[in-house]
Coordinates of C-alpha atoms in Angstrom, one line a residue:
Chain A
X1 CA 83.3 -27.8 31.3
X2 CA 82.3 -30.8 33.4
X3 CA 81.2 -33.7 31.2
X4 CA 79.1 -35.2 34.0
X5 CA 77.2 -32.0 34.3
X6 CA 76.6 -31.9 30.5
X7 CA 75.4 -35.5 30.5
X8 CA 73.0 -34.9 33.4
X9 CA 71.7 -31.8 31.7
X10 CA 71.0 -33.7 28.5
X11 CA 69.2 -36.4 30.4
X12 CA 67.2 -34.0 32.4
X13 CA 65.9 -32.5 29.2
X14 CA 65.2 -36.0 27.8
X15 CA 63.3 -36.9 31.0
X16 CA 61.2 -33.9 30.9
X17 CA 60.4 -34.4 27.3
X18 CA 59.4 -38.0 27.8
X19 CA 57.1 -37.1 30.7
X20 CA 55.6 -34.4 28.5
X21 CA 55.2 -36.8 25.6
X22 CA 53.3 -39.3 27.9
X23 CA 50.9 -36.6 29.0
X24 CA 50.6 -35.1 25.5
X25 CA 49.5 -38.6 24.2
X26 CA 46.6 -38.6 26.6
X27 CA 45.5 -35.1 25.6
X28 CA 45.9 -35.9 21.9
X29 CA 43.6 -38.9 22.3
X30 CA 40.9 -36.9 24.2
X31 CA 41.3 -34.0 21.9
X32 CA 40.9 -36.0 18.7
X33 CA 37.9 -37.8 20.0
X34 CA 36.3 -34.5 21.0
X35 CA 37.1 -32.9 17.7
X36 CA 35.7 -35.7 15.6
X37 CA 32.9 -36.7 17.9
X38 CA 31.3 -33.4 19.0
X39 CA 30.0 -32.3 15.6
X40 CA 28.0 -35.5 15.1
X41 CA 26.8 -35.9 18.7
X42 CA 23.1 -35.2 18.9
X43 CA 20.3 -35.7 21.4
X44 CA 18.7 -38.3 19.2
X45 CA 21.9 -40.3 19.2
X46 CA 21.8 -41.0 22.9
X47 CA 18.1 -41.3 23.3
X48 CA 17.0 -43.5 20.4
X49 CA 17.7 -47.1 19.5
X50 CA 18.9 -47.7 15.9
X51 CA 16.1 -47.5 13.3
X52 CA 16.0 -49.6 10.1
X53 CA 19.1 -49.0 8.0
X54 CA 21.0 -47.4 10.9
X55 CA 24.3 -48.9 9.6
X56 CA 23.5 -47.5 6.2
X57 CA 23.3 -43.9 7.5
X58 CA 19.6 -43.8 8.3
X59 CA 18.2 -42.4 11.6
X60 CA 18.3 -43.6 15.2
X61 CA 20.9 -43.7 17.9
X62 CA 23.0 -45.9 20.1
X63 CA 20.7 -46.1 23.1
X64 CA 20.8 -49.9 22.7
X65 CA 24.5 -49.9 23.1
X66 CA 24.6 -47.4 26.0
X67 CA 22.0 -49.4 28.0
X68 CA 23.5 -52.7 27.0
X69 CA 26.9 -51.5 28.2
X70 CA 25.5 -50.3 31.5
X71 CA 23.7 -53.6 32.0
X72 CA 26.8 -55.6 31.2
X73 CA 29.1 -53.5 33.4
X74 CA 26.6 -53.1 36.2
X75 CA 25.7 -56.8 36.3
X76 CA 29.3 -58.0 36.2
X77 CA 30.4 -55.4 38.8
X78 CA 27.6 -56.4 41.3
X79 CA 28.2 -60.1 40.7
X80 CA 32.0 -59.5 40.9
X81 CA 31.6 -57.6 44.2
X82 CA 29.7 -60.5 45.8
X83 CA 32.5 -62.9 44.9
X84 CA 35.5 -60.5 45.4
X85 CA 34.7 -58.9 48.8
X86 CA 34.6 -62.3 50.7
X87 CA 37.9 -63.3 49.0
X88 CA 39.6 -60.0 49.9
X89 CA 38.3 -60.3 53.5
X90 CA 39.4 -63.9 53.7
X91 CA 42.9 -63.1 52.6
X92 CA 43.2 -60.5 55.3
X93 CA 41.1 -61.3 58.3
X94 CA 41.1 -65.1 58.2
X95 CA 44.6 -65.6 56.9
X96 CA 47.3 -63.5 58.4
X97 CA 49.1 -61.1 56.1
X98 CA 52.3 -63.3 55.9
X99 CA 50.5 -66.5 55.1
X100 CA 51.9 -68.4 52.1
X101 CA 48.4 -69.3 51.0
X102 CA 47.5 -65.6 50.9
X103 CA 50.7 -64.8 48.9
X104 CA 50.0 -67.6 46.4
X105 CA 46.4 -66.4 46.0
X106 CA 47.6 -62.9 45.4
X107 CA 50.1 -64.1 42.8
X108 CA 47.4 -66.1 41.0
X109 CA 45.1 -63.0 41.0
X110 CA 47.9 -60.7 39.7
X111 CA 48.5 -63.2 36.9
X112 CA 44.8 -63.4 36.2
X113 CA 44.7 -59.6 36.0
X114 CA 47.3 -59.8 33.2
X115 CA 45.4 -62.3 31.1
X116 CA 44.2 -60.6 27.9
X117 CA 40.4 -60.1 27.7
X118 CA 40.2 -61.9 24.4
X119 CA 41.3 -65.1 26.3
X120 CA 38.5 -64.5 28.8
X121 CA 36.2 -64.1 25.8
X122 CA 37.3 -67.4 24.3
X123 CA 37.0 -69.2 27.7
X124 CA 33.6 -67.7 28.3
X125 CA 32.6 -68.9 24.8
X126 CA 33.8 -72.4 25.7
X127 CA 31.8 -72.3 28.9
X128 CA 28.7 -71.1 27.0
X129 CA 28.9 -74.1 24.7
X130 CA 29.5 -76.4 27.6
X131 CA 26.3 -75.4 29.5
X132 CA 24.3 -74.7 26.4
X133 CA 23.9 -71.0 26.8
X134 CA 23.4 -68.7 23.8
X135 CA 25.1 -65.4 23.3
X136 CA 23.2 -63.3 25.7
X137 CA 23.4 -60.6 28.4
X138 CA 23.9 -63.4 31.0
X139 CA 26.8 -65.0 29.1
X140 CA 28.4 -61.5 28.7
X141 CA 27.9 -60.7 32.4
X142 CA 29.5 -64.1 33.4
X143 CA 32.5 -63.6 31.2
X144 CA 33.0 -60.0 32.4
X145 CA 32.6 -61.1 36.0
X146 CA 35.5 -63.6 35.6
X147 CA 37.6 -60.8 34.2
X148 CA 36.9 -58.2 36.9
X149 CA 37.2 -60.6 39.9
X150 CA 41.1 -60.3 40.0
X151 CA 40.9 -56.5 39.6
X152 CA 38.4 -56.1 42.4
X153 CA 39.9 -58.5 44.8
X154 CA 43.4 -57.0 44.5
X155 CA 42.1 -53.4 44.7
X156 CA 40.1 -54.2 47.8
X157 CA 42.9 -56.3 49.2
X158 CA 45.4 -53.3 49.0
X159 CA 43.0 -51.2 51.0
X160 CA 42.0 -53.8 53.5
X161 CA 45.8 -54.4 54.2
X162 CA 46.0 -50.9 55.5
X163 CA 43.4 -51.5 58.2
X164 CA 45.3 -51.3 61.5
X165 CA 45.8 -54.6 63.2
X166 CA 44.8 -53.0 66.5
X167 CA 41.4 -52.3 65.2
X168 CA 40.8 -55.9 64.3
X169 CA 42.3 -57.1 67.7
X170 CA 40.1 -54.6 69.5
X171 CA 37.0 -56.1 67.8
X172 CA 38.1 -59.6 68.7
X173 CA 38.7 -58.7 72.3
X174 CA 35.2 -57.4 72.6
X175 CA 34.1 -60.9 71.7
X176 CA 33.2 -60.3 68.1
X177 CA 33.6 -63.3 65.8
X178 CA 35.7 -63.2 62.6
X179 CA 32.6 -62.9 60.5
X180 CA 31.3 -60.0 62.6
X181 CA 34.7 -58.3 62.5
X182 CA 35.0 -58.7 58.7
X183 CA 31.6 -57.3 58.0
X184 CA 31.0 -54.8 60.7
X185 CA 34.5 -53.5 61.4
X186 CA 36.8 -54.1 58.4
X187 CA 34.2 -53.6 55.6
X188 CA 32.9 -50.4 57.2
X189 CA 36.4 -49.1 57.6
X190 CA 37.3 -49.6 54.0
X191 CA 34.0 -48.6 52.4
X192 CA 35.4 -45.9 50.2
X193 CA 38.2 -48.3 49.1
X194 CA 35.5 -50.8 48.1
X195 CA 33.7 -48.1 46.2
X196 CA 37.0 -47.4 44.3
X197 CA 37.3 -51.0 43.5
X198 CA 33.8 -51.1 42.2
X199 CA 34.4 -48.0 40.0
X200 CA 37.6 -49.4 38.6
X201 CA 36.0 -52.6 37.6
X202 CA 32.9 -50.9 36.2
X203 CA 35.2 -48.7 34.1
X204 CA 37.1 -51.8 32.9
X205 CA 34.1 -53.8 32.0
X206 CA 32.2 -50.9 30.3
X207 CA 35.2 -50.3 28.0
X208 CA 36.0 -53.9 27.2
X209 CA 35.0 -55.4 23.9
X210 CA 37.2 -58.4 23.3
X211 CA 35.6 -60.5 26.1
X212 CA 32.0 -59.8 25.2
X213 CA 32.6 -60.1 21.4
X214 CA 31.7 -63.8 21.5
X215 CA 29.5 -63.9 24.5
X216 CA 27.0 -61.1 24.6
X217 CA 25.9 -61.0 21.0
X218 CA 24.7 -57.8 19.4
X219 CA 21.3 -56.4 18.8
X220 CA 19.5 -53.2 17.9
X221 CA 17.0 -53.6 20.7
X222 CA 17.4 -53.0 24.4
X223 CA 17.4 -56.4 26.2
X224 CA 14.5 -57.1 28.4
X225 CA 15.8 -60.3 29.9
X226 CA 19.1 -61.9 30.8
X227 CA 18.7 -64.4 28.0
X228 CA 18.5 -61.9 25.2
X229 CA 21.6 -60.6 23.4
X230 CA 22.8 -57.2 24.4
X231 CA 24.7 -54.5 22.4
X232 CA 27.6 -52.6 24.0
X233 CA 29.4 -49.3 23.3
X234 CA 32.8 -50.5 22.3
X235 CA 31.4 -53.0 19.7
X236 CA 28.9 -50.4 18.5
X237 CA 31.8 -48.0 17.8
X238 CA 33.8 -50.8 16.1
X239 CA 30.9 -51.9 13.9
X240 CA 30.0 -48.3 12.9
X241 CA 33.5 -47.6 12.0
X242 CA 33.8 -50.7 9.9
X243 CA 31.1 -49.5 7.5
X244 CA 32.3 -47.5 4.5
X245 CA 29.6 -44.8 4.9
X246 CA 30.9 -41.5 6.2
X247 CA 27.7 -40.6 8.2
X248 CA 27.9 -43.9 10.1
X249 CA 31.6 -43.4 10.7
X250 CA 30.9 -40.0 12.1
X251 CA 28.4 -41.5 14.5
X252 CA 31.2 -44.0 15.6
X253 CA 33.2 -40.9 16.6
X254 CA 30.3 -39.5 18.5
X255 CA 29.8 -42.9 20.2
X256 CA 33.5 -42.9 21.1
X257 CA 33.0 -39.5 22.7
X258 CA 30.1 -40.9 24.8
X259 CA 32.2 -43.8 26.0
X260 CA 35.2 -41.5 26.8
X261 CA 33.0 -39.2 28.8
X262 CA 31.6 -42.1 30.8
X263 CA 35.2 -43.4 31.5
X264 CA 36.4 -39.9 32.5
X265 CA 33.5 -39.5 34.9
X266 CA 34.3 -42.9 36.5
X267 CA 37.9 -41.8 36.8
X268 CA 37.0 -38.6 38.6
X269 CA 34.5 -40.4 40.9
X270 CA 37.1 -43.0 41.9
X271 CA 39.6 -40.2 42.6
X272 CA 37.1 -38.5 44.9
X273 CA 36.5 -41.9 46.6
X274 CA 40.2 -42.4 47.1
X275 CA 40.6 -38.9 48.6
X276 CA 37.8 -39.6 51.0
X277 CA 39.5 -42.9 52.0
X278 CA 42.8 -41.2 52.7
X279 CA 41.0 -38.8 55.1
X280 CA 39.6 -41.8 57.0
X281 CA 43.0 -43.4 57.3
X282 CA 44.6 -40.4 58.9
X283 CA 42.0 -40.4 61.7
X284 CA 42.8 -43.9 62.8
Chain B
X1 CA 34.7 -67.2 51.8
X2 CA 37.1 -70.1 51.7
X3 CA 35.3 -71.6 48.8
X4 CA 35.3 -68.4 46.8
X5 CA 39.0 -67.9 47.5
X6 CA 39.8 -71.3 46.2
X7 CA 37.5 -70.6 43.2
X8 CA 39.5 -67.5 42.3
X9 CA 42.7 -69.5 42.3
X10 CA 41.1 -72.4 40.4
X11 CA 40.0 -69.9 37.7
X12 CA 43.5 -69.7 36.4
X13 CA 43.7 -73.5 36.1
X14 CA 40.1 -73.8 34.8
X15 CA 40.9 -71.4 31.9
X16 CA 44.1 -73.4 31.1
X17 CA 42.2 -76.7 31.2
X18 CA 39.3 -75.4 29.2
X19 CA 41.5 -74.0 26.5
X20 CA 43.6 -77.2 26.3
X21 CA 40.4 -79.3 26.1
X22 CA 39.1 -77.2 23.2
X23 CA 42.5 -77.3 21.4
X24 CA 43.0 -81.0 21.5
X25 CA 41.0 -81.8 18.3
X26 CA 43.2 -79.6 16.1
X27 CA 46.4 -80.9 17.8
X28 CA 45.3 -84.4 17.0
X29 CA 44.4 -83.7 13.4
X30 CA 47.3 -81.5 12.3
X31 CA 51.0 -81.9 12.8
X32 CA 52.9 -79.5 15.0
X33 CA 54.9 -78.2 12.0
X34 CA 51.8 -77.5 9.9
X35 CA 50.4 -75.4 12.8
X36 CA 53.3 -73.5 14.0
X37 CA 55.7 -73.3 11.0
X38 CA 53.3 -73.1 8.1
X39 CA 52.1 -69.8 6.6
X40 CA 49.0 -71.4 4.9
X41 CA 45.8 -70.3 6.5
X42 CA 42.9 -71.8 4.6
X43 CA 40.3 -73.1 7.1
X44 CA 38.2 -74.5 4.3
X45 CA 41.0 -76.7 3.2
X46 CA 41.7 -77.5 6.8
X47 CA 45.0 -75.7 6.7
X48 CA 45.7 -73.7 9.9
X49 CA 49.2 -72.3 9.6
X50 CA 49.6 -69.9 12.5
X51 CA 53.1 -68.6 11.6
X52 CA 52.0 -65.3 10.0
X53 CA 49.9 -64.5 13.1
X54 CA 52.6 -65.4 15.6
X55 CA 55.2 -63.3 13.8
X56 CA 52.8 -60.4 13.5
X57 CA 52.0 -60.5 17.2
X58 CA 55.7 -60.6 18.1
X59 CA 56.6 -57.9 15.7
X60 CA 53.9 -55.4 16.9
X61 CA 54.8 -56.2 20.5
X62 CA 58.5 -55.6 19.9
X63 CA 57.9 -52.3 18.1
X64 CA 55.6 -51.2 21.0
X65 CA 58.2 -52.1 23.7
X66 CA 61.1 -50.5 21.8
X67 CA 59.1 -47.2 21.6
X68 CA 57.6 -47.4 25.0
X69 CA 60.5 -48.5 27.3
X70 CA 62.9 -45.6 26.9
X71 CA 60.1 -43.1 27.3
X72 CA 58.8 -44.8 30.3
X73 CA 62.2 -45.3 32.0
X74 CA 63.0 -41.6 31.5
X75 CA 59.5 -40.5 32.8
X76 CA 59.7 -42.8 35.8
X77 CA 63.2 -41.7 36.7
X78 CA 62.1 -38.1 36.4
X79 CA 59.0 -38.6 38.5
X80 CA 60.8 -40.6 41.3
X81 CA 64.1 -38.7 41.5
X82 CA 63.8 -35.3 40.1
X83 CA 60.2 -34.0 39.9
X84 CA 58.8 -32.0 42.8
X85 CA 55.6 -32.9 44.6
X86 CA 53.4 -30.6 42.6
X87 CA 54.5 -32.1 39.3
X88 CA 53.9 -35.6 40.6
X89 CA 50.5 -34.7 42.0
X90 CA 49.6 -33.4 38.5
X91 CA 51.1 -36.2 36.4
X92 CA 50.0 -39.3 38.4
X93 CA 46.2 -38.9 38.0
X94 CA 46.7 -38.3 34.3
X95 CA 48.6 -41.5 33.9
X96 CA 45.8 -43.3 35.8
X97 CA 43.3 -41.8 33.4
X98 CA 45.3 -43.0 30.5
X99 CA 45.3 -46.5 32.0
X100 CA 41.5 -46.4 32.1
X101 CA 41.0 -45.5 28.5
X102 CA 39.3 -48.4 26.6
X103 CA 41.1 -50.3 23.8
X104 CA 38.5 -49.2 21.2
X105 CA 39.2 -45.5 21.9
X106 CA 42.9 -46.1 21.3
X107 CA 42.0 -47.8 18.1
X108 CA 39.9 -44.9 16.9
X109 CA 42.6 -42.5 17.8
X110 CA 45.0 -44.7 15.9
X111 CA 42.8 -44.4 12.8
X112 CA 42.3 -40.6 13.2
X113 CA 45.9 -39.7 13.9
X114 CA 48.5 -42.4 13.6
X115 CA 47.3 -44.0 10.3
X116 CA 47.6 -40.7 8.4
X117 CA 50.9 -39.9 10.1
X118 CA 52.4 -43.2 8.9
X119 CA 50.8 -42.9 5.5
X120 CA 51.6 -39.3 4.7
X121 CA 54.8 -38.7 6.6
X122 CA 56.7 -41.8 7.8
X123 CA 56.3 -44.0 4.8
X124 CA 57.2 -41.3 2.2
X125 CA 60.2 -40.4 4.4
X126 CA 61.5 -43.9 3.9
X127 CA 60.7 -43.8 0.2
X128 CA 57.8 -46.2 0.2
X129 CA 54.0 -45.9 0.0
X130 CA 51.8 -47.4 2.6
X131 CA 48.1 -47.5 3.4
X132 CA 49.0 -46.4 6.9
X133 CA 47.6 -49.6 8.4
X134 CA 50.9 -51.2 9.4
X135 CA 52.8 -53.0 12.1
X136 CA 54.4 -49.7 13.0
X137 CA 51.0 -48.1 13.4
X138 CA 49.9 -50.9 15.7
X139 CA 53.2 -50.6 17.6
X140 CA 52.8 -46.9 18.1
X141 CA 49.2 -47.2 19.4
X142 CA 50.2 -50.1 21.7
X143 CA 53.3 -48.3 23.0
X144 CA 51.0 -45.6 24.4
X145 CA 48.6 -48.2 25.8
X146 CA 51.4 -49.7 27.8
X147 CA 52.8 -46.5 29.2
X148 CA 50.7 -46.6 32.4
X149 CA 51.5 -50.2 33.4
X150 CA 55.3 -49.8 32.8
X151 CA 55.5 -46.4 34.5
X152 CA 53.4 -47.6 37.4
X153 CA 55.5 -50.7 38.1
X154 CA 58.8 -48.7 37.6
X155 CA 57.7 -46.1 40.1
X156 CA 57.0 -48.9 42.6
X157 CA 60.3 -50.5 42.0
X158 CA 62.3 -47.2 42.4
X159 CA 60.4 -46.6 45.6
X160 CA 62.0 -49.8 47.1
X161 CA 65.5 -48.5 46.6
X162 CA 66.7 -47.6 50.1
X163 CA 67.3 -43.9 50.7
X164 CA 70.5 -44.7 52.5
X165 CA 71.9 -46.2 49.4
X166 CA 71.3 -43.0 47.4
X167 CA 72.7 -40.9 50.2
X168 CA 75.8 -43.0 50.4
X169 CA 76.4 -42.5 46.7
X170 CA 75.8 -38.8 46.9
X171 CA 78.0 -38.4 49.9
X172 CA 81.1 -39.9 48.2
X173 CA 80.7 -37.2 45.6
X174 CA 78.6 -38.8 42.9
X175 CA 76.2 -36.4 41.1
X176 CA 72.5 -37.1 41.2
X177 CA 72.6 -38.5 37.6
X178 CA 75.6 -40.7 38.4
X179 CA 73.6 -42.1 41.4
X180 CA 70.7 -42.8 39.1
X181 CA 72.8 -44.4 36.5
X182 CA 75.2 -46.4 38.6
X183 CA 73.3 -47.1 41.8
X184 CA 69.5 -46.9 41.3
X185 CA 69.2 -48.4 37.8
X186 CA 71.7 -51.2 38.7
X187 CA 70.0 -52.0 41.9
X188 CA 66.6 -51.8 40.3
X189 CA 67.5 -53.9 37.2
X190 CA 65.4 -57.0 38.0
X191 CA 62.4 -54.7 38.7
X192 CA 62.9 -52.8 35.5
X193 CA 63.0 -56.0 33.6
X194 CA 59.7 -57.1 35.3
X195 CA 58.1 -53.8 34.4
X196 CA 59.1 -54.3 30.8
X197 CA 57.8 -57.8 30.7
X198 CA 54.5 -56.8 32.2
X199 CA 54.1 -54.1 29.6
X200 CA 55.1 -56.6 26.9
X201 CA 52.5 -59.1 28.0
X202 CA 49.9 -56.4 28.0
X203 CA 50.8 -55.5 24.4
X204 CA 50.8 -59.1 23.5
X205 CA 47.2 -59.7 24.4
X206 CA 45.7 -56.4 23.2
X207 CA 43.0 -57.0 20.7
X208 CA 40.7 -54.2 19.4
X209 CA 43.1 -51.4 19.3
X210 CA 45.6 -53.4 17.2
X211 CA 43.0 -55.0 15.1
X212 CA 41.7 -51.6 14.0
X213 CA 45.1 -50.2 12.8
X214 CA 47.3 -53.1 11.8
X215 CA 45.8 -53.9 8.4
X216 CA 44.8 -57.6 9.0
X217 CA 46.6 -59.0 5.9
X218 CA 47.7 -62.6 6.2
X219 CA 51.4 -62.4 5.5
X220 CA 54.7 -62.5 7.2
X221 CA 55.6 -58.8 7.7
X222 CA 59.2 -58.0 6.9
X223 CA 59.3 -54.2 7.2
X224 CA 57.5 -52.3 10.0
X225 CA 55.6 -50.6 7.2
X226 CA 54.1 -53.9 6.1
X227 CA 50.6 -54.8 7.3
X228 CA 50.3 -57.7 9.7
X229 CA 47.6 -59.9 11.3
X230 CA 48.2 -60.6 15.0
X231 CA 46.8 -63.6 16.9
X232 CA 44.3 -61.6 18.8
X233 CA 42.9 -60.1 15.6
X234 CA 42.6 -63.5 14.1
X235 CA 40.5 -64.7 17.1
X236 CA 38.3 -61.6 17.2
X237 CA 37.7 -61.4 13.4
X238 CA 36.6 -65.0 12.9
X239 CA 34.4 -65.7 15.8
X240 CA 31.3 -65.5 13.6
X241 CA 32.2 -68.2 11.1
X242 CA 34.2 -70.5 13.3
X243 CA 31.3 -72.7 14.2
X244 CA 30.5 -73.6 10.6
X245 CA 33.8 -75.0 9.5
X246 CA 35.2 -78.1 11.2
X247 CA 38.2 -77.6 13.4
X248 CA 38.1 -73.9 12.9
X249 CA 36.9 -73.2 16.5
X250 CA 39.6 -75.6 17.8
X251 CA 42.2 -73.7 15.8
X252 CA 41.1 -70.4 17.3
X253 CA 41.0 -71.9 20.8
X254 CA 44.6 -73.1 20.2
X255 CA 45.5 -69.5 19.3
X256 CA 43.9 -68.3 22.6
X257 CA 45.8 -71.0 24.4
X258 CA 49.1 -69.8 22.9
X259 CA 48.3 -66.3 24.1
X260 CA 47.3 -67.5 27.5
X261 CA 50.3 -69.6 28.1
X262 CA 52.8 -67.0 27.0
X263 CA 51.2 -64.2 29.1
X264 CA 50.8 -66.6 32.0
X265 CA 54.5 -67.4 32.0
X266 CA 55.6 -63.8 31.5
X267 CA 53.3 -62.6 34.3
X268 CA 54.2 -65.3 36.7
X269 CA 58.0 -64.7 36.4
X270 CA 57.8 -60.9 36.6
X271 CA 55.3 -61.0 39.5
X272 CA 57.7 -63.4 41.4
X273 CA 60.6 -61.1 40.8
X274 CA 58.6 -58.1 42.0
X275 CA 57.4 -60.0 45.1
X276 CA 61.0 -60.9 46.0
X277 CA 62.1 -57.3 45.7
X278 CA 59.3 -56.3 48.0
X279 CA 60.1 -59.0 50.5
X280 CA 63.8 -58.0 50.6
X281 CA 62.8 -54.5 51.5
X282 CA 60.4 -55.6 54.2

């Protein structure tokens, strides 16, 4: 029997097993969250803020964390978009694709993407002290914005790169300025791509805890101003799980289920957006 | 537009400067040896030995990479060379979903499934007892967290291998597996290393998931079944009290600086390698 064939056969089995293992790990995670979270999930949990003694097993829910997370993620995504879109356009429309400056910027952004969120948290905390800001919704949003800028710029950049040069040239030849071309032609062309970038960074910032640990504070109330502290889901899960009381731990599992569902929804939405984008590209 | 672009580059240097600025007080007060080669962590006595934390971080990361890399390599080779389109169309979105799962969810999963696994099966199998909150537990959870980034980069690297090269190998009589082993993997070696380094730096900086399962005991872990206390967990666990003890905040900022610099160097090198591979193809 041919030894090469045997070796290939063995490795084929190993490769399939590995792929299966990678997928199974995802299903295991989702399954165990569902199994542990579903029984303790209740309507009250997602519609009420914590009542007195919540962390001792008394009534209430995690509405404060849900709303806080949406504020934090929404705020940082909107702020991030206003900073990232111009950068992504500048890299592509103002600077040609082969420019060294653009390459260096992309390298810096890729490196920033890899920086751990706890480092952003520590840096955000240092800035907070510097400008005399207390742990608040605003400080959390600023820190998360710094974290999502590289993600957004690179995601949009990848999409803008695919805009045909002919389209941009055609816009110029009709007398449009670079600004007009950026906003009216390029941005419009890559709108679904921008949506994907927005969803990716929303998902990233809603699930991140390490960066807001120092900066956003934690409270049982829903914040009514930017200067108030804000709770968020990952930290709510973490704090509830840290208590020794089983009922509170059960609620941590239910909260984890809420967060997982939000993340999965975002995943599906961004997939739909990407599909739509691919359709547009084939038309050009 | 120009200003914002410069701002985004400057951010990298601002973080570096900010963290250095905050770390200066402790570097002035304490000797290098007492910081990096001491195991004494007693903030009240102004002793900030970071060694147990550094070792724990390295240990967890290495365990994660050792588990993750073979699985990722096999998966990526399968997806890029063997699997048919339907399989790829099924698997890719799932890997993307895995990439989006928040750290805290991995942590919770670690507590639900991996901790009991280590406590009830793995530790007894090696003849010891363990709480289940160990370096190994952290490594297992982390290894799954870094699947997506390693597989994603590997797939991109394999895509850059020219089709002609594979065909040439096949046409001289090599089997598909020989082509993979002797041509593709050899040609892709720098890219494979970059992928591993990127995964490694992701594991290095992971906070909540590790913090939840690794035990957080200040000691130098010897066996993978010992608990540990990684740098990220140190920073996250002590933010509350750090302002009340002198130099404490500076010590934690120094810990962040260490993380930042290591991840920065790792990322910079591997991104440069990947960029060069891309350029060669284009």
